[in-house]
XYZ file of C-alpha atoms in Angstrom:
653
model
C -4.675 -29.032 -28.479
C -2.224 -29.497 -30.723
C 1.363 -30.962 -29.356
C 4.005 -29.966 -31.463
C 6.058 -32.611 -32.566
C 9.428 -31.107 -32.512
C 11.132 -27.786 -31.516
C 14.093 -27.206 -33.531
C 16.116 -30.184 -34.660
C 17.085 -30.888 -31.167
C 14.182 -30.865 -29.327
C 11.551 -33.389 -29.608
C 8.510 -33.018 -27.819
C 6.680 -36.416 -26.025
C 4.009 -35.597 -24.152
C 1.850 -32.289 -22.875
C 2.342 -31.855 -19.263
C 0.204 -28.563 -18.417
C -1.252 -25.542 -19.601
C -1.130 -21.852 -18.234
C -2.325 -18.599 -18.882
C 0.940 -17.724 -20.856
C 2.431 -21.019 -21.958
C 2.294 -24.727 -22.308
C 4.730 -27.123 -20.639
C 5.601 -30.290 -22.469
C 7.925 -33.093 -21.562
C 10.578 -33.471 -24.069
C 13.833 -34.941 -25.343
C 17.101 -33.370 -26.170
C 18.571 -35.176 -28.847
C 21.920 -34.032 -28.754
C 22.409 -34.774 -25.185
C 20.023 -37.831 -25.043
C 17.862 -36.405 -21.547
C 14.856 -35.546 -20.992
C 13.720 -31.775 -20.580
C 10.572 -29.841 -19.587
C 9.941 -27.503 -22.363
C 7.984 -24.170 -21.737
C 6.519 -22.612 -24.910
C 4.975 -19.046 -24.809
C 1.487 -18.709 -26.468
C 1.543 -17.623 -29.815
C -0.490 -14.320 -29.030
C 2.472 -13.236 -26.802
C 5.211 -13.955 -29.166
C 4.126 -10.904 -31.395
C 4.748 -8.600 -28.249
C 8.468 -7.129 -28.606
C 8.748 -6.054 -24.939
C 6.955 -9.438 -23.644
C 9.634 -11.166 -25.663
C 12.464 -9.376 -24.529
C 11.516 -9.716 -21.047
C 11.068 -13.572 -21.616
C 14.467 -13.750 -22.945
C 16.348 -11.860 -20.126
C 14.383 -13.822 -17.678
C 15.513 -16.911 -19.160
C 18.953 -15.819 -19.242
C 19.031 -14.516 -15.812
C 17.332 -17.974 -14.561
C 20.106 -19.967 -16.511
C 22.985 -18.280 -14.656
C 21.463 -20.294 -11.293
C 23.081 -23.412 -10.453
C 22.212 -25.217 -7.331
C 20.713 -28.470 -6.222
C 17.767 -26.708 -5.054
C 16.892 -24.747 -7.968
C 15.088 -26.155 -11.130
C 18.133 -25.883 -14.114
C 17.576 -23.883 -16.948
C 19.190 -25.261 -20.175
C 18.238 -23.461 -23.059
C 15.850 -20.869 -24.822
C 14.912 -20.393 -28.197
C 12.765 -19.585 -30.923
C 10.495 -22.105 -33.461
C 7.052 -22.187 -35.041
C 6.773 -18.205 -34.470
C 6.789 -18.328 -30.671
C 9.579 -18.745 -28.053
C 10.343 -21.542 -25.590
C 12.488 -22.555 -22.659
C 14.043 -25.766 -21.957
C 14.482 -26.833 -18.060
C 15.346 -29.692 -15.834
C 12.422 -32.341 -15.952
C 11.831 -32.895 -12.009
C 10.221 -35.979 -11.334
C 8.345 -35.893 -8.085
C 5.395 -33.952 -6.536
C 4.480 -30.530 -5.775
C 4.569 -29.489 -2.172
C 1.221 -27.978 -3.380
C 0.192 -31.464 -4.103
C 1.765 -33.006 -0.663
C -0.484 -30.619 1.233
C -3.247 -31.125 -0.253
C -2.863 -34.935 0.122
C -1.785 -34.999 3.418
C -2.345 -31.839 5.444
C 0.114 -30.676 8.084
C 3.443 -32.107 7.898
C 5.755 -32.849 10.504
C 7.297 -30.504 11.987
C 10.841 -31.841 11.218
C 9.967 -32.657 7.768
C 8.358 -28.666 7.217
C 11.675 -27.557 8.543
C 13.721 -29.570 6.283
C 12.053 -28.494 2.948
C 11.945 -25.048 4.450
C 15.701 -25.134 4.899
C 16.310 -26.285 1.399
C 14.262 -23.756 -0.068
C 15.984 -20.873 1.716
C 18.879 -22.191 0.338
C 17.720 -21.990 -3.121
C 16.204 -18.236 -2.592
C 19.884 -17.334 -1.065
C 21.574 -18.612 -4.044
C 19.160 -16.559 -6.125
C 19.150 -13.612 -4.293
C 22.607 -13.146 -4.176
C 22.899 -13.137 -7.902
C 20.470 -10.461 -7.651
C 17.128 -11.994 -8.475
C 14.186 -12.138 -6.484
C 11.598 -14.851 -6.882
C 8.436 -12.808 -6.348
C 6.452 -16.041 -6.426
C 7.145 -18.214 -3.571
C 4.155 -20.517 -2.765
C 3.847 -24.448 -2.262
C 3.213 -24.689 -6.136
C 6.333 -23.895 -7.247
C 8.645 -25.865 -4.850
C 8.773 -29.404 -6.092
C 9.881 -32.793 -4.054
C 11.684 -34.950 -6.309
C 11.609 -38.669 -5.680
C 14.736 -38.643 -4.159
C 13.994 -36.246 -1.612
C 15.516 -33.038 -2.979
C 13.710 -30.019 -2.650
C 13.514 -27.888 -5.511
C 12.652 -24.518 -6.350
C 10.989 -23.758 -9.509
C 9.619 -20.677 -11.831
C 12.380 -18.086 -11.470
C 10.654 -17.218 -14.675
C 9.136 -13.984 -12.976
C 12.023 -12.829 -11.168
C 13.796 -9.714 -12.127
C 17.231 -8.580 -11.897
C 16.896 -5.986 -8.949
C 18.050 -3.435 -11.041
C 15.028 -3.693 -13.009
C 12.420 -3.246 -9.837
C 11.939 0.561 -10.680
C 10.723 -0.500 -14.241
C 8.206 -2.746 -12.544
C 7.080 -0.300 -10.453
C 6.509 2.222 -12.855
C 4.256 -0.432 -14.982
C 1.810 -0.977 -11.946
C 2.224 -4.551 -12.479
C 1.499 -6.697 -9.645
C 3.528 -10.280 -9.401
C 2.640 -13.058 -7.319
C -0.035 -15.120 -5.663
C -2.280 -13.392 -3.014
C -2.267 -16.356 -0.575
C 1.651 -15.912 -0.104
C 2.013 -12.336 -1.066
C 4.292 -10.023 0.908
C 2.482 -6.743 2.408
C 4.942 -4.414 0.167
C 3.586 -6.740 -3.070
C -0.119 -6.345 -1.896
C 0.426 -2.528 -1.830
C 1.975 -2.631 -5.159
C 5.880 -1.704 -3.664
C 8.540 -3.263 -5.009
C 9.902 -6.582 -3.580
C 13.172 -7.546 -2.523
C 14.674 -10.498 -0.978
C 12.968 -9.879 2.186
C 9.377 -10.296 0.128
C 10.338 -13.810 -0.835
C 11.207 -14.352 2.795
C 8.066 -13.489 3.837
C 6.711 -15.950 1.242
C 8.685 -18.866 2.139
C 7.267 -18.061 6.188
C 3.751 -18.222 4.848
C 4.076 -21.501 3.080
C 5.999 -22.719 6.223
C 3.142 -21.816 8.232
C 0.736 -23.542 5.639
C 3.093 -26.493 6.133
C 3.074 -26.672 9.900
C -0.711 -25.926 10.524
C -2.559 -27.333 7.195
C -3.796 -23.924 6.165
C -2.418 -20.833 4.866
C -2.342 -17.679 7.537
C -4.762 -15.924 5.837
C -7.932 -16.755 3.829
C -10.826 -14.770 2.678
C -13.427 -14.767 -0.384
C -11.568 -13.016 -2.576
C -7.649 -12.119 -3.217
C -8.424 -8.585 -2.492
C -9.537 -9.510 0.980
C -6.351 -12.055 1.478
C -4.251 -9.253 0.344
C -5.755 -6.615 2.901
C -4.971 -9.306 5.732
C -1.534 -9.420 4.698
C -0.886 -5.751 5.309
C -3.044 -5.166 8.099
C -3.529 -8.410 10.340
C -1.286 -10.483 12.310
C -1.468 -14.249 11.921
C -1.767 -16.459 15.022
C 1.039 -18.339 15.969
C 1.332 -21.770 14.600
C 1.378 -23.365 17.835
C -2.034 -21.917 18.501
C -3.116 -24.250 15.517
C -0.740 -27.244 15.983
C 1.018 -27.700 19.458
C 3.789 -29.710 18.071
C 5.242 -27.128 16.220
C 7.152 -25.782 19.278
C 8.388 -22.324 20.328
C 11.626 -21.983 17.976
C 9.756 -23.001 14.589
C 7.046 -20.540 15.974
C 9.610 -17.929 16.330
C 11.139 -18.586 12.903
C 7.861 -18.370 10.940
C 6.633 -15.462 12.997
C 9.776 -13.333 12.102
C 9.393 -14.398 8.481
C 6.197 -13.153 8.179
C 6.579 -9.623 9.779
C 4.603 -6.829 7.859
C 7.630 -4.744 8.478
C 10.659 -5.946 6.078
C 13.251 -4.567 8.290
C 12.134 -6.849 11.201
C 12.113 -10.040 9.030
C 15.213 -12.057 8.201
C 17.494 -9.945 6.241
C 18.620 -12.660 4.204
C 17.339 -16.268 3.420
C 20.609 -17.751 4.613
C 19.800 -16.202 7.643
C 16.474 -17.506 7.988
C 18.168 -21.176 6.818
C 20.956 -20.992 9.379
C 18.030 -21.084 12.082
C 16.213 -23.658 10.240
C 19.126 -25.650 10.463
C 19.686 -24.734 14.077
C 16.276 -26.415 14.645
C 17.281 -29.697 12.878
C 20.245 -29.840 15.173
C 18.179 -29.660 18.339
C 19.318 -25.996 19.141
C 16.570 -23.519 20.164
C 15.695 -20.164 18.121
C 14.657 -17.476 20.588
C 12.250 -14.733 19.268
C 13.697 -11.809 17.167
C 13.912 -8.287 18.623
C 11.460 -6.019 17.675
C 12.988 -3.146 15.172
C 11.845 0.633 16.237
C 8.781 1.817 14.506
C 11.088 4.778 12.956
C 13.592 2.708 11.497
C 10.870 0.224 10.192
C 9.353 3.073 8.175
C 12.589 4.039 6.744
C 13.476 0.322 5.634
C 9.886 -0.279 4.172
C 9.744 2.519 1.985
C 11.523 2.723 -1.502
C 12.171 6.184 -2.741
C 9.544 6.289 -5.445
C 6.701 4.319 -3.618
C 6.579 5.728 -0.294
C 2.832 6.549 -0.438
C 1.497 4.737 -3.603
C -0.687 1.894 -2.713
C -1.071 0.591 -6.455
C -0.319 2.735 -9.839
C -4.183 3.745 -11.218
C -2.604 4.868 -14.717
C -0.269 2.179 -16.022
C 1.352 3.059 -19.273
C -0.924 2.201 -22.866
C 0.472 -0.869 -23.273
C 1.629 -3.223 -20.570
C 2.784 -6.849 -21.350
C 0.871 -9.334 -19.561
C 2.901 -10.858 -16.717
C 3.367 -14.731 -16.940
C 3.620 -16.836 -14.056
C 6.106 -19.490 -15.889
C 5.315 -23.080 -14.457
C 7.704 -25.872 -14.715
C 4.957 -28.541 -14.377
C 2.451 -27.269 -11.607
C 0.926 -24.540 -14.113
C -1.984 -22.515 -12.250
C -5.375 -22.577 -14.223
C -5.853 -19.881 -16.683
C -8.650 -18.535 -14.464
C -6.857 -17.744 -11.834
C -5.012 -14.322 -13.388
C -8.432 -12.678 -14.102
C -9.386 -13.077 -10.350
C -6.188 -11.756 -9.070
C -6.495 -8.957 -10.852
C -10.049 -8.387 -10.029
C -8.742 -8.155 -6.563
C -6.356 -5.377 -7.405
C -8.738 -3.671 -9.744
C -10.845 -3.137 -6.409
C -7.734 -1.627 -4.648
C -6.819 0.562 -7.731
C -10.942 1.622 -7.495
C -10.224 2.503 -3.972
C -7.382 4.532 -4.783
C -9.489 6.363 -7.852
C -12.066 7.124 -5.248
C -10.086 8.436 -2.847
C -8.831 10.621 -6.017
C -12.187 11.824 -6.992
C -12.633 12.830 -2.988
C -9.455 14.948 -3.213
C -10.669 16.711 -6.452
C -14.361 17.324 -4.990
C -12.511 19.084 -2.121
C -9.892 21.149 -4.061
C -7.092 19.337 -4.308
C -6.687 19.192 -7.961
C -8.988 19.933 -11.325
C -7.475 17.935 -13.719
C -9.927 15.284 -15.923
C -10.182 11.755 -15.380
C -8.211 9.684 -18.090
C -10.645 7.633 -19.947
C -9.863 5.148 -22.459
C -12.335 3.523 -24.645
C -13.264 -0.080 -24.015
C -12.144 -2.401 -26.776
C -14.461 -4.961 -28.618
C -13.087 -8.012 -27.344
C -16.228 -10.199 -28.221
C -15.762 -13.803 -29.859
C -12.085 -13.466 -28.866
C -10.698 -16.330 -26.221
C -10.906 -15.400 -22.806
C -7.017 -15.338 -22.719
C -6.747 -13.051 -25.751
C -9.279 -10.719 -24.345
C -7.695 -10.354 -20.856
C -4.470 -9.154 -22.467
C -5.973 -6.706 -24.682
C -7.826 -5.062 -21.455
C -4.974 -5.447 -19.237
C -2.808 -3.666 -22.185
C -5.298 -0.844 -22.610
C -5.449 -0.273 -18.866
C -8.134 -2.061 -17.484
C -8.689 -4.703 -14.600
C -10.912 -7.756 -15.298
C -13.469 -9.540 -13.780
C -14.561 -12.823 -15.307
C -17.998 -13.932 -15.065
C -18.965 -17.477 -16.425
C -22.185 -17.571 -18.646
C -24.051 -20.299 -20.428
C -24.297 -19.250 -24.273
C -25.862 -20.823 -27.086
C -24.211 -18.916 -29.794
C -20.497 -18.450 -28.350
C -18.167 -21.256 -27.964
C -17.124 -22.325 -24.601
C -14.164 -20.031 -23.639
C -15.089 -17.295 -25.566
C -16.303 -13.965 -24.555
C -19.924 -13.003 -24.775
C -19.639 -9.478 -24.063
C -18.399 -6.801 -21.679
C -19.884 -4.296 -19.103
C -19.061 -1.270 -19.801
C -19.718 -2.632 -23.650
C -17.310 -1.970 -26.712
C -16.723 1.541 -27.371
C -17.995 2.912 -24.154
C -15.505 5.169 -22.157
C -14.285 4.066 -18.648
C -11.682 5.181 -16.647
C -8.239 3.808 -16.750
C -7.688 1.346 -14.055
C -11.654 0.507 -13.847
C -12.776 -3.179 -13.941
C -14.453 -4.351 -16.899
C -16.496 -7.135 -16.493
C -16.042 -9.811 -19.202
C -18.724 -12.567 -19.531
C -16.961 -15.808 -21.106
C -18.896 -18.458 -22.403
C -19.208 -21.976 -20.383
C -21.184 -23.346 -23.389
C -24.756 -24.019 -24.292
C -25.798 -25.607 -20.810
C -24.705 -27.104 -17.770
C -23.705 -30.700 -17.752
C -22.471 -33.561 -14.789
C -19.257 -34.349 -14.925
C -19.278 -38.315 -15.402
C -17.187 -40.601 -13.054
C -13.914 -41.197 -14.568
C -11.443 -42.851 -12.089
C -10.710 -46.202 -13.198
C -11.513 -45.681 -16.816
C -8.331 -45.804 -19.289
C -7.547 -42.760 -20.815
C -9.132 -43.621 -24.003
C -12.505 -44.345 -22.592
C -12.510 -41.490 -20.123
C -11.822 -39.114 -23.771
C -15.046 -40.808 -24.871
C -17.444 -40.393 -21.904
C -16.067 -36.584 -21.610
C -17.023 -35.789 -25.393
C -20.155 -37.830 -24.963
C -21.206 -35.597 -21.863
C -19.987 -32.430 -24.123
C -16.703 -32.034 -21.875
C -13.041 -31.744 -23.289
C -10.085 -33.318 -21.909
C -7.678 -30.810 -20.246
C -4.400 -31.360 -18.640
C -3.173 -35.031 -18.860
C -0.641 -35.831 -16.141
C 0.828 -38.956 -14.457
C 1.757 -40.489 -11.678
C 2.726 -43.850 -10.065
C -0.171 -45.760 -8.583
C -0.274 -48.803 -6.424
C -4.169 -49.575 -6.893
C -4.700 -48.720 -10.953
C -3.013 -50.313 -13.831
C -0.912 -48.068 -16.327
C -2.871 -45.861 -18.323
C -6.099 -45.811 -15.955
C -7.325 -42.394 -14.669
C -6.702 -42.228 -11.057
C -7.712 -38.314 -10.253
C -10.041 -36.123 -11.982
C -10.913 -32.425 -11.554
C -13.487 -31.191 -11.512
C -14.687 -34.202 -9.515
C -17.602 -36.539 -10.827
C -21.145 -35.410 -10.143
C -20.295 -31.412 -10.351
C -22.465 -29.389 -12.724
C -20.390 -27.684 -15.578
C -20.644 -25.671 -18.407
C -20.472 -27.648 -21.881
C -17.182 -27.442 -23.093
C -15.454 -27.229 -19.809
C -12.153 -29.150 -19.562
C -11.640 -31.808 -16.966
C -8.019 -32.323 -15.788
C -7.059 -36.123 -15.490
C -4.113 -37.883 -13.736
C -3.508 -41.304 -15.151
C -1.422 -44.122 -13.743
C 1.921 -45.093 -14.979
C 1.487 -48.823 -12.866
C 3.302 -49.283 -9.498
C 6.610 -47.505 -8.909
C 9.677 -49.623 -8.333
C 10.835 -49.022 -4.801
C 13.959 -50.937 -3.303
C 13.377 -52.693 -0.148
C 14.931 -50.786 2.626
C 17.183 -52.697 5.265
C 14.957 -52.586 8.793
C 17.000 -55.503 10.378
C 16.946 -55.017 14.009
C 14.155 -52.176 14.064
C 11.140 -52.439 16.115
C 8.495 -53.707 14.264
C 6.624 -50.121 14.587
C 9.787 -48.411 12.687
C 10.273 -51.300 10.185
C 6.647 -51.013 9.265
C 6.615 -47.236 9.052
C 9.727 -47.226 6.999
C 8.191 -49.594 4.348
C 4.701 -48.050 4.434
C 6.365 -44.654 3.689
C 7.619 -46.180 0.271
C 3.965 -47.516 -0.435
C 4.741 -51.127 0.501
C 2.361 -53.192 2.663
C 3.721 -55.147 5.621
C 2.368 -58.429 7.150
C 4.183 -59.766 10.342
C 5.125 -63.160 11.782
C 6.920 -64.377 14.463
C 10.279 -66.223 15.375
C 12.418 -67.288 17.876
C 15.853 -66.086 17.590
C 18.963 -66.674 19.806
C 20.758 -63.723 18.184
C 18.265 -60.943 17.870
C 16.523 -59.143 20.820
C 12.669 -59.659 21.511
C 10.561 -57.330 19.567
C 13.316 -56.605 16.695
C 13.245 -57.409 13.004
C 15.019 -60.557 12.172
C 14.743 -60.543 8.471
C 12.426 -59.538 5.676
C 10.979 -61.577 2.568
C 11.596 -60.171 0.043
C 15.393 -59.169 1.647
C 16.689 -55.937 1.548
C 17.977 -54.296 -1.900
C 15.246 -56.276 -3.642
C 13.151 -54.004 -6.023
C 9.323 -54.173 -5.185
C 6.489 -52.361 -6.536
C 4.553 -49.982 -4.450
C 1.695 -51.988 -3.319
C 3.469 -55.075 -2.693
C 3.318 -57.050 0.618
C 6.971 -57.167 2.716
C 7.102 -59.887 5.095
C 8.365 -58.852 8.520
C 9.874 -61.657 10.574
C 10.456 -60.535 14.178
C 11.950 -61.825 17.308
C 10.122 -63.513 20.100
C 13.725 -63.720 21.502
C 15.301 -67.142 22.486
C 13.256 -70.461 22.205
C 12.395 -71.783 25.487
C 14.140 -75.175 26.228
C 12.692 -78.117 28.473
C 15.900 -79.193 30.819
C 17.091 -82.515 29.695
C 17.551 -85.407 31.840
C 21.400 -85.957 32.172
C 21.241 -88.510 34.868
C 23.766 -91.482 33.951
C 25.728 -89.463 31.575
C 29.559 -88.848 31.762
C 30.651 -85.049 32.046
C 31.734 -85.188 27.979
C 28.210 -86.630 27.064
C 26.325 -84.249 29.237
C 28.495 -81.215 28.087
C 27.883 -82.376 24.390
C 24.127 -82.603 24.616
C 23.675 -79.250 26.493
C 25.662 -77.601 23.774
C 23.540 -78.970 21.280
C 20.619 -76.834 23.037
C 22.731 -73.839 23.922
C 22.740 -74.641 27.606
C 26.092 -74.673 29.515
C 27.485 -77.131 31.828
C 28.357 -76.790 35.518
C 30.130 -79.819 37.364
C 29.567 -79.468 40.962
C 33.291 -79.753 42.727
C 31.455 -81.949 45.635
C 30.821 -85.652 44.105
C 27.674 -87.864 45.441
C 28.685 -91.236 47.071
C 27.187 -94.174 45.085
C 27.480 -97.877 45.654
C 27.106 -99.026 42.223
C 30.622 -99.062 40.864
C 29.030 -98.508 37.174
C 27.894 -95.094 38.389
C 31.429 -93.695 39.473
C 31.917 -90.733 37.344
C 28.538 -90.660 35.992
C 25.608 -87.678 36.735
C 23.473 -88.590 39.667
C 21.501 -85.117 40.480
C 21.196 -82.298 38.437
C 19.557 -78.817 38.937
C 17.437 -77.400 37.729
C 15.525 -80.617 37.703
C 14.561 -82.354 34.504
C 11.676 -80.739 32.467
C 12.487 -77.259 33.947
C 12.181 -74.282 31.372
C 15.245 -72.865 30.556
C 16.608 -70.680 27.936
C 19.948 -70.815 25.735
C 22.402 -69.623 27.653
C 21.411 -71.024 31.009
C 23.841 -73.267 33.268
C 22.663 -76.456 34.240
C 24.808 -77.617 37.075
C 25.419 -81.267 37.559
C 26.757 -83.841 40.427
C 29.280 -86.839 39.635
C 28.600 -90.001 41.349
C 31.901 -91.279 43.425
C 31.909 -94.841 44.304
C 33.942 -96.261 47.527
C 34.576 -99.734 47.691
C 33.886 -101.228 51.119
C 37.164 -102.118 53.515
C 38.177 -105.773 53.787
C 39.356 -107.572 57.291
C 42.331 -110.589 57.354
C 42.137 -113.160 60.249
C 45.551 -115.196 61.003
C 44.742 -118.526 62.749
C 47.939 -119.063 65.698
C 48.531 -122.668 66.915
C 47.425 -123.681 70.205
C 49.657 -122.915 73.334
C 51.554 -126.189 74.806
C 50.459 -126.964 78.359
C 52.531 -125.694 81.309
C 55.404 -128.021 82.052
C 55.528 -129.497 85.554
C 59.058 -130.131 85.415
C 58.981 -133.831 84.953
C 58.429 -133.729 81.502
C 54.560 -134.078 81.863
C 51.762 -131.577 81.706
């Protein structure tokens, strides 16, 4: 595929992102405003169809009038090199389809947040008179900053044009997410988008869509006739409130659904706030019948006689393009529905209900045309298409070998034409490409007789920049020679900012880091400031840029470090207080003192509690008793002179 280098002087094309049935999507640079953009370029075979181009312009202009954080912005449209293009916001991130494919069912809160933002986007579009008509995971993008972006309003049509859509008999949308009225060919309105969002939400909550089948037809019939089991029957964590929201959005009768996307969003926001949402009342059958029927489509299942030239309806994608082969299979499903209508019509005629001749159309010669061109030609002539792959040594892969009925035969308008498309001369095994550089992968595919399909990019912590990290079909599959193999190439590890997880639990911090693609190791430390089990710090610290796959060290607190009670005996009160303070302990001096006989122990610590060597922790109190010396008492002896002998009166003793 040749990638254009420029579209007008303003837009430079830098990379091919995806290819769909009606358009290619490129990454480009707006040289005037110096910003990266996505550019959707209409395939050349459709640019010659004036009616199709007119609708292409009108849809681009209508979508460009939508401005909301949850809607992919349309910047410009134009004409260059014989075709037309739309310039839009480039959203870097993943589609919800890719998230569901890799993760399965989402946590109920995350699913509710995504659905509420998608509902906000639809509400803005509906208020502007636009119906999306193809709400599905592939059209809901999750930007790297977490913002939800609804894309592909390209098939949205002003409500005033809905009768034109009905007259052409075109069916827009994807069978898995069809509303019942779309599956029956009736006009779609805002409530059809609400139904489809309900289906998307069902898949987010349960990991699977409500209806599956062997063909789009069987899925479409289930949307019309079968009630889906409640999400809680598949995932008990969903809860009654979300059950009620999803089942109300998916009611068969539009009158029983939410009547606006804003009403649905309000209930979703209520659930996020912890409010309960009860079951909606059942709409009476009579009222439902009136509300579900449009004036011009009250009995029609699908129009069996579209006008001679019906422009192919393209599902414009931003980045997540559907593979080209899906359109024929969807048309096949509805071709079978048309065949059913035709059969009923024939039975009616046989019973005398009419005598008009069948509307016969000559099958055109589409041999050797590409599958896309052949399908467009047959659809324009009023046929439905069933694609049948077949090996061929004479017809290039991707081109038509033959049709059944063959060219020149007459067939009823609306009947199905089997189109045999060449897969090349033989089957070959898809080689393993993961871990190869893009250059090596291309060489391996070419040597196997295969081609490189779409090449997209995504960050990857395991593989270096420029290395293939995903391929489809997977290695080992047998495919026809010439088959395109889609590749996803690593842009290397993504730079993320280390979050602040200080004082989170180890489990909470680990989850926060792993959600960003970071690895975690843990070490323990004592801390007097941070409680046991909480994070003290990280290495590298919060705010540092790291690559996905890098390892972050979590330092988790063991709580305060235990201390052996020191020996305070013989210290003064001041010395004991200072020593304990250094250890984070407190001193309590007992009011009572202990007598000491050594005057040198007076005022010193002679007793302590707890005892020396006892384990204590910072902040604990150590009680001490100080010694008190009391000197011994002293007695003074006085010696008196002897008393004289008694006097006998003669002066002699």
